[in-house]
CSV table of C-alpha atoms in Angstrom, one decimal:
chain,number,residue,atom,x,y,z
A,51,MET,CA,67.9,132.0,95.1
A,52,THR,CA,64.9,129.7,95.3
A,53,ASP,CA,65.6,126.3,96.9
A,54,THR,CA,65.5,124.5,93.7
A,55,SER,CA,68.0,126.8,91.9
A,56,GLU,CA,70.2,126.4,95.1
A,57,LEU,CA,69.9,122.5,94.8
A,58,VAL,CA,70.7,122.7,91.0
A,59,ALA,CA,73.8,124.6,91.7
A,60,GLN,CA,75.0,122.0,94.2
A,61,LEU,CA,74.1,119.3,91.8
A,62,ALA,CA,76.1,120.9,89.1
A,63,ASP,CA,79.0,120.9,91.4
A,64,ARG,CA,78.7,117.1,92.2
A,65,VAL,CA,78.2,116.3,88.5
A,66,GLN,CA,81.4,118.3,87.7
A,67,LEU,CA,83.4,116.4,90.3
A,68,LEU,CA,82.2,113.0,88.8
A,69,GLU,CA,83.0,114.2,85.3
A,70,ASP,CA,86.5,115.2,86.5
A,71,LYS,CA,87.1,111.7,88.1
A,72,LEU,CA,86.0,110.0,84.8
A,73,ALA,CA,88.2,112.3,82.8
A,74,ILE,CA,91.2,111.2,84.8
A,75,MET,CA,90.3,107.5,84.3
A,76,HIS,CA,89.9,108.2,80.6
A,77,ILE,CA,93.4,109.7,80.4
A,78,ILE,CA,95.1,106.8,82.3
A,79,SER,CA,93.2,104.1,80.5
A,80,ALA,CA,94.6,105.7,77.3
A,81,TYR,CA,98.3,105.1,78.2
A,82,GLY,CA,98.4,101.4,77.8
A,83,PRO,CA,96.7,101.1,74.4
A,84,ALA,CA,98.6,104.2,73.1
A,85,VAL,CA,102.1,103.0,74.1
A,86,ASP,CA,101.4,99.4,73.1
A,87,SER,CA,100.3,100.5,69.6
A,88,GLY,CA,103.3,102.9,69.0
A,89,SER,CA,100.9,105.8,68.9
A,90,ALA,CA,103.6,108.3,69.9
A,91,GLU,CA,101.6,111.5,69.6
A,92,ALA,CA,98.6,110.1,71.5
A,93,VAL,CA,100.9,109.0,74.4
A,94,ALA,CA,102.7,112.4,74.5
A,95,GLY,CA,99.3,114.2,74.1
A,96,LEU,CA,98.2,112.9,77.5
A,97,TRP,CA,100.8,115.1,79.2
A,98,THR,CA,101.0,119.0,79.2
A,99,GLU,CA,103.4,120.5,76.7
A,100,ASP,CA,106.0,120.8,79.4
A,101,GLY,CA,104.9,117.6,81.2
A,102,VAL,CA,107.3,115.1,82.8
A,103,TYR,CA,107.5,111.3,82.9
A,104,ASP,CA,109.9,110.3,85.5
A,105,VAL,CA,111.0,106.6,85.5
A,106,ASP,CA,113.5,104.8,87.5
A,107,THR,CA,116.1,104.9,84.5
A,108,GLY,CA,115.7,108.7,83.9
A,109,SER,CA,113.2,111.6,83.3
A,110,MET,CA,111.5,112.7,80.0
A,111,SER,CA,110.6,116.4,79.8
A,112,GLY,CA,108.1,117.6,77.5
A,113,ARG,CA,106.3,115.9,74.7
A,114,ALA,CA,109.0,115.5,72.4
A,115,GLU,CA,111.0,113.4,74.7
A,116,ILE,CA,108.1,111.2,75.5
A,117,GLU,CA,107.4,110.5,71.7
A,118,SER,CA,111.0,109.8,71.3
A,119,MET,CA,110.6,107.1,74.0
A,120,VAL,CA,107.8,105.5,72.0
A,121,ARG,CA,109.8,105.7,68.9
A,122,SER,CA,113.0,104.3,70.4
A,123,SER,CA,114.4,101.2,69.0
A,124,ASN,CA,114.0,99.6,72.6
A,125,HIS,CA,110.2,100.3,72.7
A,126,GLN,CA,109.6,99.4,69.2
A,127,SER,CA,111.4,96.0,69.8
A,128,TYR,CA,108.9,95.4,72.5
A,129,ILE,CA,105.8,96.2,70.6
A,130,HIS,CA,106.9,94.1,67.6
A,131,GLY,CA,107.9,91.1,69.8
A,132,GLY,CA,104.7,91.4,72.0
A,133,CYS,CA,104.2,93.4,75.0
A,134,ALA,CA,101.3,94.8,77.4
A,135,HIS,CA,101.8,97.8,79.5
A,136,LEU,CA,98.9,97.1,81.9
A,137,VAL,CA,97.8,100.1,84.2
A,138,GLY,CA,95.5,99.2,87.2
A,139,PRO,CA,92.4,101.0,88.2
A,140,PRO,CA,93.6,104.4,89.6
A,141,HIS,CA,92.9,105.8,93.2
A,142,ILE,CA,92.1,109.5,92.5
A,143,ALA,CA,92.2,112.6,94.7
A,144,ILE,CA,90.9,115.8,93.1
A,145,ASP,CA,91.6,119.2,94.4
A,146,GLY,CA,90.0,121.8,92.3
A,147,ASP,CA,92.1,122.2,89.2
A,148,THR,CA,94.8,119.5,90.1
A,149,ALA,CA,94.4,115.8,90.8
A,150,VAL,CA,96.7,113.0,91.9
A,151,ALA,CA,96.0,109.4,90.8
A,152,THR,CA,97.9,106.4,92.3
A,153,CYS,CA,98.0,103.0,90.9
A,154,HIS,CA,100.1,99.8,89.9
A,155,SER,CA,101.4,99.1,86.4
A,156,GLN,CA,102.9,95.8,85.1
A,157,LEU,CA,104.9,95.3,81.9
A,158,VAL,CA,104.4,91.8,80.4
A,159,LEU,CA,107.0,90.9,77.6
A,160,ARG,CA,106.8,88.2,75.3
A,161,ASP,CA,110.0,86.2,74.6
A,162,THR,CA,110.2,86.2,71.0
A,163,GLU,CA,112.3,83.0,70.8
A,164,THR,CA,110.2,80.8,73.2
A,165,GLY,CA,106.8,82.7,72.9
A,166,VAL,CA,106.7,82.7,76.8
A,167,ASN,CA,105.3,85.9,78.5
A,168,ARG,CA,107.0,87.1,81.7
A,169,VAL,CA,106.0,90.0,84.1
A,170,ALA,CA,109.2,92.0,83.4
A,171,ARG,CA,108.2,94.9,85.7
A,172,ILE,CA,105.8,95.7,88.6
A,173,THR,CA,105.7,99.3,89.1
A,174,ALA,CA,104.3,102.1,91.6
A,175,ASN,CA,102.7,104.9,89.6
A,176,ARG,CA,101.9,108.5,90.7
A,177,TRP,CA,100.1,110.7,88.2
A,178,GLU,CA,99.7,114.3,88.9
A,179,PHE,CA,97.2,116.3,86.8
A,180,ALA,CA,96.3,119.9,85.9
A,181,ARG,CA,93.2,121.4,84.3
A,182,ARG,CA,94.5,123.5,81.5
A,183,ASN,CA,91.8,125.4,79.3
A,184,GLY,CA,89.2,123.1,80.8
A,185,GLU,CA,91.0,119.9,79.8
A,186,TRP,CA,92.9,117.6,82.3
A,187,LYS,CA,96.5,116.8,81.3
A,188,VAL,CA,99.3,114.9,83.0
A,189,THR,CA,101.8,117.2,84.5
A,190,LEU,CA,104.0,114.6,86.1
A,191,ARG,CA,103.9,110.9,86.2
A,192,THR,CA,106.5,109.2,88.6
A,193,ASN,CA,107.0,105.4,88.2
A,194,ARG,CA,109.2,103.4,90.6
A,195,LEU,CA,109.9,99.7,90.3
A,196,LEU,CA,108.3,97.5,93.1
A,197,ASP,CA,111.5,95.5,93.7
A,198,GLY,CA,111.8,96.5,97.3
A,199,ARG,CA,113.2,99.9,97.0
A,200,ALA,CA,111.6,102.5,99.5
A,201,ASP,CA,110.8,105.2,97.0
A,202,ALA,CA,108.2,102.9,95.3
A,203,ARG,CA,106.4,102.3,98.6
A,204,ASP,CA,106.5,106.0,99.3
A,205,ILE,CA,104.7,106.7,96.1
A,206,LEU,CA,102.0,104.3,97.0
A,207,ALA,CA,101.7,105.5,100.6
A,208,SER,CA,101.4,109.1,99.7
A,209,GLY,CA,98.4,108.3,97.5
A,210,VAL,CA,96.4,106.5,100.1
A,211,THR,CA,97.3,108.0,103.4
A,212,ALA,CA,96.3,111.5,102.6
A,213,THR,CA,92.9,110.5,101.4
A,214,VAL,CA,91.7,107.4,103.5
B,110,MET,CA,62.1,127.9,79.6
B,111,THR,CA,63.6,129.6,82.7
B,112,ASP,CA,67.2,129.5,83.4
B,113,THR,CA,66.9,126.9,86.0
B,114,SER,CA,64.8,124.4,83.9
B,115,GLU,CA,67.4,124.9,81.2
B,116,LEU,CA,70.2,124.2,83.4
B,117,VAL,CA,68.4,121.0,84.9
B,118,ALA,CA,68.0,119.9,81.2
B,119,GLN,CA,71.7,120.1,80.6
B,120,LEU,CA,72.4,118.6,83.9
B,121,ALA,CA,70.3,115.5,82.9
B,122,ASP,CA,72.4,115.1,79.7
B,123,ARG,CA,75.6,115.1,81.7
B,124,VAL,CA,74.2,112.6,84.2
B,125,GLN,CA,73.0,110.3,81.4
B,126,LEU,CA,76.5,110.4,79.9
B,127,LEU,CA,78.1,109.3,83.2
B,128,GLU,CA,75.6,106.6,83.7
B,129,ASP,CA,76.5,105.2,80.3
B,130,LYS,CA,80.1,105.2,81.0
B,131,LEU,CA,79.5,103.3,84.2
B,132,ALA,CA,77.1,101.0,82.6
B,133,ILE,CA,79.8,100.1,80.0
B,134,MET,CA,82.2,99.6,82.7
B,135,HIS,CA,79.7,97.4,84.6
B,136,ILE,CA,79.2,95.0,81.5
B,137,ILE,CA,83.1,94.8,80.9
B,138,SER,CA,83.9,94.3,84.6
B,139,ALA,CA,81.2,91.2,84.6
B,140,TYR,CA,83.0,89.3,81.9
B,141,GLY,CA,85.9,88.0,83.8
B,142,PRO,CA,83.9,86.8,86.9
B,143,ALA,CA,81.3,85.3,84.6
B,144,VAL,CA,83.7,83.4,82.4
B,145,ASP,CA,86.0,82.2,85.2
B,146,SER,CA,82.9,80.9,87.1
B,147,GLY,CA,81.5,79.0,84.0
B,148,SER,CA,78.3,81.1,84.1
B,149,ALA,CA,77.7,80.6,80.4
B,150,GLU,CA,74.4,82.4,80.4
B,151,ALA,CA,75.7,85.4,82.1
B,152,VAL,CA,78.6,85.7,79.7
B,153,ALA,CA,76.5,85.4,76.6
B,154,GLY,CA,73.8,87.8,78.1
B,155,LEU,CA,76.5,90.6,78.0
B,156,TRP,CA,76.0,90.5,74.1
B,157,THR,CA,73.0,91.2,72.0
B,158,GLU,CA,71.2,88.3,70.6
B,159,ASP,CA,73.2,88.4,67.4
B,160,GLY,CA,76.4,89.8,69.0
B,161,VAL,CA,79.8,88.5,67.8
B,162,TYR,CA,82.9,87.7,69.8
B,163,ASP,CA,85.7,87.6,67.4
B,164,VAL,CA,89.1,86.1,68.8
B,165,ASP,CA,92.1,85.0,66.9
B,166,THR,CA,91.1,81.5,66.5
B,167,GLY,CA,87.7,82.2,65.2
B,168,SER,CA,84.6,84.1,65.5
B,169,MET,CA,81.5,83.3,67.7
B,170,SER,CA,78.2,84.7,66.5
B,171,GLY,CA,75.2,85.0,68.7
B,172,ARG,CA,74.8,84.0,72.3
B,173,ALA,CA,74.4,80.2,71.7
B,174,GLU,CA,78.0,80.0,70.2
B,175,ILE,CA,79.3,82.1,73.2
B,176,GLU,CA,77.6,79.9,75.6
B,177,SER,CA,79.3,76.8,73.9
B,178,MET,CA,82.5,78.3,74.2
B,179,VAL,CA,82.0,78.6,78.0
B,180,ARG,CA,80.8,75.0,78.2
B,181,SER,CA,83.5,73.6,75.9
B,182,SER,CA,85.8,71.0,77.5
B,183,ASN,CA,88.7,73.3,76.9
B,184,HIS,CA,87.3,76.2,78.8
B,185,GLN,CA,86.1,73.9,81.5
B,186,SER,CA,89.5,72.5,81.9
B,187,TYR,CA,90.9,76.0,82.3
B,188,ILE,CA,88.4,76.8,85.1
B,189,HIS,CA,88.7,73.6,86.9
B,190,GLY,CA,92.5,73.8,86.9
B,191,GLY,CA,92.6,77.4,87.9
B,192,CYS,CA,92.6,80.4,85.6
B,193,ALA,CA,91.9,84.2,85.6
B,194,HIS,CA,90.5,86.1,82.8
B,195,LEU,CA,91.8,89.5,83.8
B,196,VAL,CA,90.3,92.4,81.9
B,197,GLY,CA,91.9,95.9,82.3
B,198,PRO,CA,90.2,99.3,82.9
B,199,PRO,CA,88.4,100.2,79.7
B,200,HIS,CA,89.1,103.5,77.6
B,201,ILE,CA,85.4,104.4,76.6
B,202,ALA,CA,84.2,106.6,73.9
B,203,ILE,CA,80.5,107.1,73.7
B,204,ASP,CA,78.5,108.4,70.7
B,205,GLY,CA,74.9,108.6,71.3
B,206,ASP,CA,73.5,105.0,71.3
B,207,THR,CA,76.8,103.3,70.5
B,208,ALA,CA,80.1,103.1,72.2
B,209,VAL,CA,83.5,101.7,71.9
B,210,ALA,CA,85.8,100.4,74.7
B,211,THR,CA,89.4,99.6,74.4
B,212,CYS,CA,91.6,97.7,76.9
B,213,HIS,CA,94.0,94.9,77.5
B,214,SER,CA,93.3,91.4,78.9
B,215,GLN,CA,95.4,88.7,80.3
B,216,LEU,CA,94.8,85.0,80.7
B,217,VAL,CA,96.7,83.6,83.6
B,218,LEU,CA,96.6,79.8,83.8
B,219,ARG,CA,97.6,77.5,86.6
B,220,ASP,CA,99.6,74.5,85.7
B,221,THR,CA,97.9,71.6,87.4
B,222,GLU,CA,101.0,69.5,87.9
B,223,THR,CA,103.2,72.2,89.2
B,224,GLY,CA,100.8,74.6,90.7
B,225,VAL,CA,102.8,77.4,88.8
B,226,ASN,CA,100.7,80.3,87.3
B,227,ARG,CA,101.6,81.7,83.9
B,228,VAL,CA,100.5,84.5,81.7
B,229,ALA,CA,99.3,82.4,78.9
B,230,ARG,CA,98.0,85.2,76.7
B,231,ILE,CA,98.2,89.2,76.6
B,232,THR,CA,95.5,90.5,74.5
B,233,ALA,CA,94.3,93.8,72.7
B,234,ASN,CA,90.4,94.2,73.2
B,235,ARG,CA,88.0,96.4,71.2
B,236,TRP,CA,84.3,96.2,72.5
B,237,GLU,CA,81.6,97.8,70.4
B,238,PHE,CA,78.2,98.5,72.2
B,239,ALA,CA,74.7,99.4,71.2
B,240,ARG,CA,71.9,100.6,73.4
B,241,ARG,CA,68.9,98.4,72.8
B,242,ASN,CA,65.7,99.0,74.5
B,243,GLY,CA,67.5,101.3,77.0
B,244,GLU,CA,70.2,98.7,77.9
B,245,TRP,CA,73.8,98.5,76.7
B,246,LYS,CA,74.8,95.3,75.1
B,247,VAL,CA,77.9,94.2,73.4
B,248,THR,CA,77.6,94.0,69.6
B,249,LEU,CA,81.2,93.1,68.8
B,250,ARG,CA,84.2,92.1,70.8
B,251,THR,CA,87.5,91.8,68.9
B,252,ASN,CA,90.6,90.2,70.7
B,253,ARG,CA,93.8,90.0,69.0
B,254,LEU,CA,96.9,88.5,70.7
B,255,LEU,CA,99.8,91.0,71.6
B,256,ASP,CA,102.5,88.7,70.1
B,257,GLY,CA,103.9,91.3,67.8
B,258,ARG,CA,100.9,91.0,65.1
B,259,ALA,CA,99.9,94.3,63.5
B,260,ASP,CA,96.1,93.9,63.9
B,261,ALA,CA,96.6,93.8,67.8
B,262,ARG,CA,98.4,97.2,67.6
B,263,ASP,CA,95.7,98.4,65.1
B,264,ILE,CA,92.9,97.6,67.7
B,265,LEU,CA,94.7,99.5,70.5
B,266,ALA,CA,95.5,102.4,68.2
B,267,SER,CA,92.1,102.9,66.8
B,268,GLY,CA,90.7,103.2,70.5
B,269,VAL,CA,92.9,106.1,71.4
B,270,THR,CA,93.8,108.0,68.3
B,271,ALA,CA,90.2,108.9,67.6
B,272,THR,CA,89.5,110.4,71.1
B,273,VAL,CA,92.8,111.8,72.4
C,133,MET,CA,56.0,120.0,93.4
C,134,THR,CA,56.5,121.6,89.9
C,135,ASP,CA,58.0,119.7,87.1
C,136,THR,CA,61.4,121.1,87.7
C,137,SER,CA,61.7,120.3,91.2
C,138,GLU,CA,60.6,116.7,90.6
C,139,LEU,CA,63.2,116.4,88.0
C,140,VAL,CA,65.8,117.8,90.3
C,141,ALA,CA,64.8,115.3,93.0
C,142,GLN,CA,65.2,112.5,90.5
C,143,LEU,CA,68.7,113.8,89.3
C,144,ALA,CA,69.9,114.1,92.9
C,145,ASP,CA,69.1,110.3,93.3
C,146,ARG,CA,70.9,109.5,90.2
C,147,VAL,CA,73.9,111.6,91.2
C,148,GLN,CA,73.9,110.0,94.6
C,149,LEU,CA,74.0,106.5,93.0
C,150,LEU,CA,76.9,107.4,90.7
C,151,GLU,CA,78.8,108.9,93.7
C,152,ASP,CA,78.3,105.7,95.6
C,153,LYS,CA,79.8,103.6,92.8
C,154,LEU,CA,82.7,105.8,92.5
C,155,ALA,CA,83.2,105.7,96.4
C,156,ILE,CA,83.2,101.9,96.2
C,157,MET,CA,85.8,102.1,93.5
C,158,HIS,CA,87.8,104.6,95.4
C,159,ILE,CA,87.9,102.2,98.4
C,160,ILE,CA,89.0,99.2,96.5
C,161,SER,CA,91.6,101.0,94.5
C,162,ALA,CA,93.1,102.0,97.8
C,163,TYR,CA,93.9,98.5,98.8
C,164,GLY,CA,96.8,97.6,96.7
C,165,PRO,CA,98.7,100.9,97.1
C,166,ALA,CA,98.0,100.7,101.0
C,167,VAL,CA,99.0,97.1,101.4
C,168,ASP,CA,102.0,97.2,99.1
C,169,SER,CA,103.4,100.4,101.1
C,170,GLY,CA,102.9,98.8,104.4
C,171,SER,CA,100.3,101.4,105.3
C,172,ALA,CA,98.7,99.4,107.9
C,173,GLU,CA,96.3,101.9,109.4
C,174,ALA,CA,95.1,102.9,105.9
C,175,VAL,CA,94.6,99.3,105.0
C,176,ALA,CA,92.5,98.5,108.1
C,177,GLY,CA,90.6,101.9,107.8
C,178,LEU,CA,89.0,100.6,104.6
C,179,TRP,CA,87.1,98.1,106.8
C,180,THR,CA,84.5,98.9,109.5
C,181,GLU,CA,85.6,98.7,113.1
C,182,ASP,CA,84.4,95.1,113.2
C,183,GLY,CA,84.9,94.2,109.4
C,184,VAL,CA,86.3,90.9,108.4
C,185,TYR,CA,88.8,89.9,105.9
C,186,ASP,CA,88.3,86.3,105.1
C,187,VAL,CA,91.2,84.5,103.0
C,188,ASP,CA,91.8,81.0,102.3
C,189,THR,CA,94.4,80.4,105.1
C,190,GLY,CA,92.1,82.0,107.7
C,191,SER,CA,89.9,84.9,108.8
C,192,MET,CA,90.9,88.4,110.2
C,193,SER,CA,88.2,90.0,112.4
C,194,GLY,CA,88.4,93.8,113.2
C,195,ARG,CA,90.9,96.3,112.2
C,196,ALA,CA,93.6,95.3,114.8
C,197,GLU,CA,94.0,91.9,113.0
C,198,ILE,CA,94.1,93.4,109.5
C,199,GLU,CA,96.8,95.9,110.8
C,200,SER,CA,98.8,92.8,112.3
C,201,MET,CA,98.6,91.0,108.9
C,202,VAL,CA,100.2,94.2,107.2
C,203,ARG,CA,102.9,94.3,109.8
C,204,SER,CA,103.7,90.5,110.0
C,205,SER,CA,107.2,89.4,109.0
C,206,ASN,CA,105.6,87.5,106.2
C,207,HIS,CA,104.1,90.5,104.5
C,208,GLN,CA,106.9,92.7,105.3
C,209,SER,CA,109.3,90.2,103.6
C,210,TYR,CA,107.0,90.6,100.5
C,211,ILE,CA,107.1,94.3,100.4
C,212,HIS,CA,110.8,94.6,101.0
C,213,GLY,CA,111.6,92.0,98.3
C,214,GLY,CA,109.2,93.5,95.8
C,215,CYS,CA,105.5,92.6,95.5
C,216,ALA,CA,102.3,94.0,93.8
C,217,HIS,CA,98.7,93.3,95.1
C,218,LEU,CA,97.0,93.9,91.6
C,219,VAL,CA,93.2,94.3,92.2
C,220,GLY,CA,91.1,94.4,89.0
C,221,PRO,CA,88.2,96.7,88.1
C,222,PRO,CA,85.2,95.9,90.3
C,223,HIS,CA,81.8,94.8,89.3
C,224,ILE,CA,79.5,96.6,91.6
C,225,ALA,CA,75.9,96.3,92.7
C,226,ILE,CA,74.6,98.8,95.1
C,227,ASP,CA,71.3,98.3,97.1
C,228,GLY,CA,70.7,101.3,99.3
C,229,ASP,CA,73.2,101.2,102.2
C,230,THR,CA,74.8,98.1,101.2
C,231,ALA,CA,76.9,97.0,98.2
C,232,VAL,CA,78.8,94.1,96.7
C,233,ALA,CA,81.8,94.2,94.4
C,234,THR,CA,83.2,91.3,92.7
C,235,CYS,CA,86.7,91.2,90.9
C,236,HIS,CA,89.9,89.4,90.5
C,237,SER,CA,93.2,90.0,92.2
C,238,GLN,CA,96.8,89.0,91.5
C,239,LEU,CA,99.7,88.8,93.8
C,240,VAL,CA,103.0,89.3,91.8
C,241,LEU,CA,106.1,88.4,93.8
C,242,ARG,CA,109.7,89.3,92.9
C,243,ASP,CA,112.2,86.5,93.7
C,244,THR,CA,114.9,88.3,95.6
C,245,GLU,CA,117.8,86.1,94.4
C,246,THR,CA,116.9,85.9,90.8
C,247,GLY,CA,115.0,89.2,90.5
C,248,VAL,CA,112.4,87.3,88.4
C,249,ASN,CA,108.6,88.2,89.0
C,250,ARG,CA,106.1,85.5,89.3
C,251,VAL,CA,102.3,85.4,89.6
C,252,ALA,CA,102.2,83.9,92.9
C,253,ARG,CA,98.4,84.0,93.4
C,254,ILE,CA,95.2,84.6,91.3
C,255,THR,CA,92.2,85.3,93.4
C,256,ALA,CA,88.4,85.7,93.4
C,257,ASN,CA,87.4,88.6,95.4
C,258,ARG,CA,83.9,89.4,97.0
C,259,TRP,CA,83.8,92.8,98.7
C,260,GLU,CA,80.6,93.5,101.0
C,261,PHE,CA,80.2,97.2,101.9
C,262,ALA,CA,77.9,99.1,104.3
C,263,ARG,CA,77.2,102.9,104.6
C,264,ARG,CA,78.0,103.9,108.1
C,265,ASN,CA,77.5,107.6,109.1
C,266,GLY,CA,77.4,108.5,105.5
C,267,GLU,CA,80.6,106.7,104.7
C,268,TRP,CA,81.1,103.4,102.8
C,269,LYS,CA,83.2,100.8,104.6
C,270,VAL,CA,84.2,97.2,104.0
C,271,THR,CA,82.1,94.9,106.2
C,272,LEU,CA,83.5,91.6,104.6
C,273,ARG,CA,86.0,90.8,101.9
C,274,THR,CA,86.1,87.2,101.0
C,275,ASN,CA,89.1,85.9,98.8
C,276,ARG,CA,89.5,82.5,97.4
C,277,LEU,CA,92.1,81.1,95.3
C,278,LEU,CA,91.5,80.4,91.6
C,279,ASP,CA,93.2,77.0,91.7
C,280,GLY,CA,90.3,75.0,90.6
C,281,ARG,CA,88.4,75.1,93.9
C,282,ALA,CA,84.7,75.5,93.6
C,283,ASP,CA,84.1,78.2,96.2
C,284,ALA,CA,86.3,80.6,94.1
C,285,ARG,CA,84.0,80.2,91.1
C,286,ASP,CA,81.0,80.5,93.5
C,287,ILE,CA,82.2,83.9,94.7
C,288,LEU,CA,82.6,85.0,91.0
C,289,ALA,CA,79.3,83.5,90.0
C,290,SER,CA,77.2,85.1,92.7
C,291,GLY,CA,78.5,88.5,91.7
C,292,VAL,CA,77.4,88.5,88.2
C,293,THR,CA,74.5,86.2,88.1
C,294,ALA,CA,72.4,88.2,90.3
C,295,THR,CA,72.8,91.5,88.4
C,296,VAL,CA,73.2,90.7,84.8
């Protein structure tokens, strides 16, 4: 190859990596708006068909179970009373066709009687991704409450000690 | 064209799109620091000359009205008592010379008597952008309180169901 | 040079700038997960060897002092009781081999007796970076409480009035 075509090939790889990182951000930034609007299919569609959403109180496997969570009376009472699932800027590590993103999330809930908002939960998030047919999807999201439990700290540590 | 020059042209388009996305992030990430420092011109300058900032309590049209909000005694009392306008990571969809970004925001206010911070507002945000003379500017930002009202959910849904 | 090789050289510069911005985001997004997991070396490693972390209550100089803060009984009581150091999306200005990023942060602390979370602090952040041996590192992070004090507003203003 000529020098130019070699340089172009290297640039193409670098641009692809940048696109991958923004694609991961794009997925994570969709979660809050989708779940707080009750857009059950949009939420579930962030995951692979067999993707898993593992939270402290249990684990949802596959899109149908994730959609059911969004449609549950519990979640519907949140969004009709006022809530915000706030997901922070992710720390992203990409390795070929898989990726891991680590961040915090907050759940702010409005008390429907008093109108007062409270930070109901602070949570450690680990998002695992795979590229399937050229598109990134969540394969596993693991959330653990930041209430002092060790596994929440483990989630945060694993996301930053491997890549710093 | 040769294969290389064709590939370079495609790469240039991809780089432009990445730059556009980061430009949108750059504007949105300026809002909180600008408004919480009372930088009225910097806030208003994020919008086009005739841009609109539509909030629950009314709509500001044009930069002069947006500057007036920043200089109002109400806003000044917030920033001199302690406040944070926290804007979350945006979910961005670009279509040529226009773009839409969807995210949450939070207003945290400090009680000047007790020193206690409270989440005074959680809000659904829709930011619409246009490229004018090569520069992205906000044409319309619509904010609706996440207190259970349907139009707040509509804002969030419209940002993610079109692009997921 | 031919037109193509000239265009490739320009593209390489643009890609480098995008990579620099994402590298800055990558560092800032590591702080919260690292500090909330007690990963003292990972926290300190975000700074240069002689980097400074200047907070309202004092200034830490060099990695050893930053590690000591993470290992302090005060910080350890936070993370074992439940806390989240939430750092918002940064507004980034890059100038060659230095950069400035401006954002908000929040500290949410859980009361270990009641289990109630409260927003203990809202803070203005200014991060200064330098590229050392091809790698971005924090040279100075300055945090000031958003409790009405003027220097917190100054930090936020300086980050957005220079670049808007």
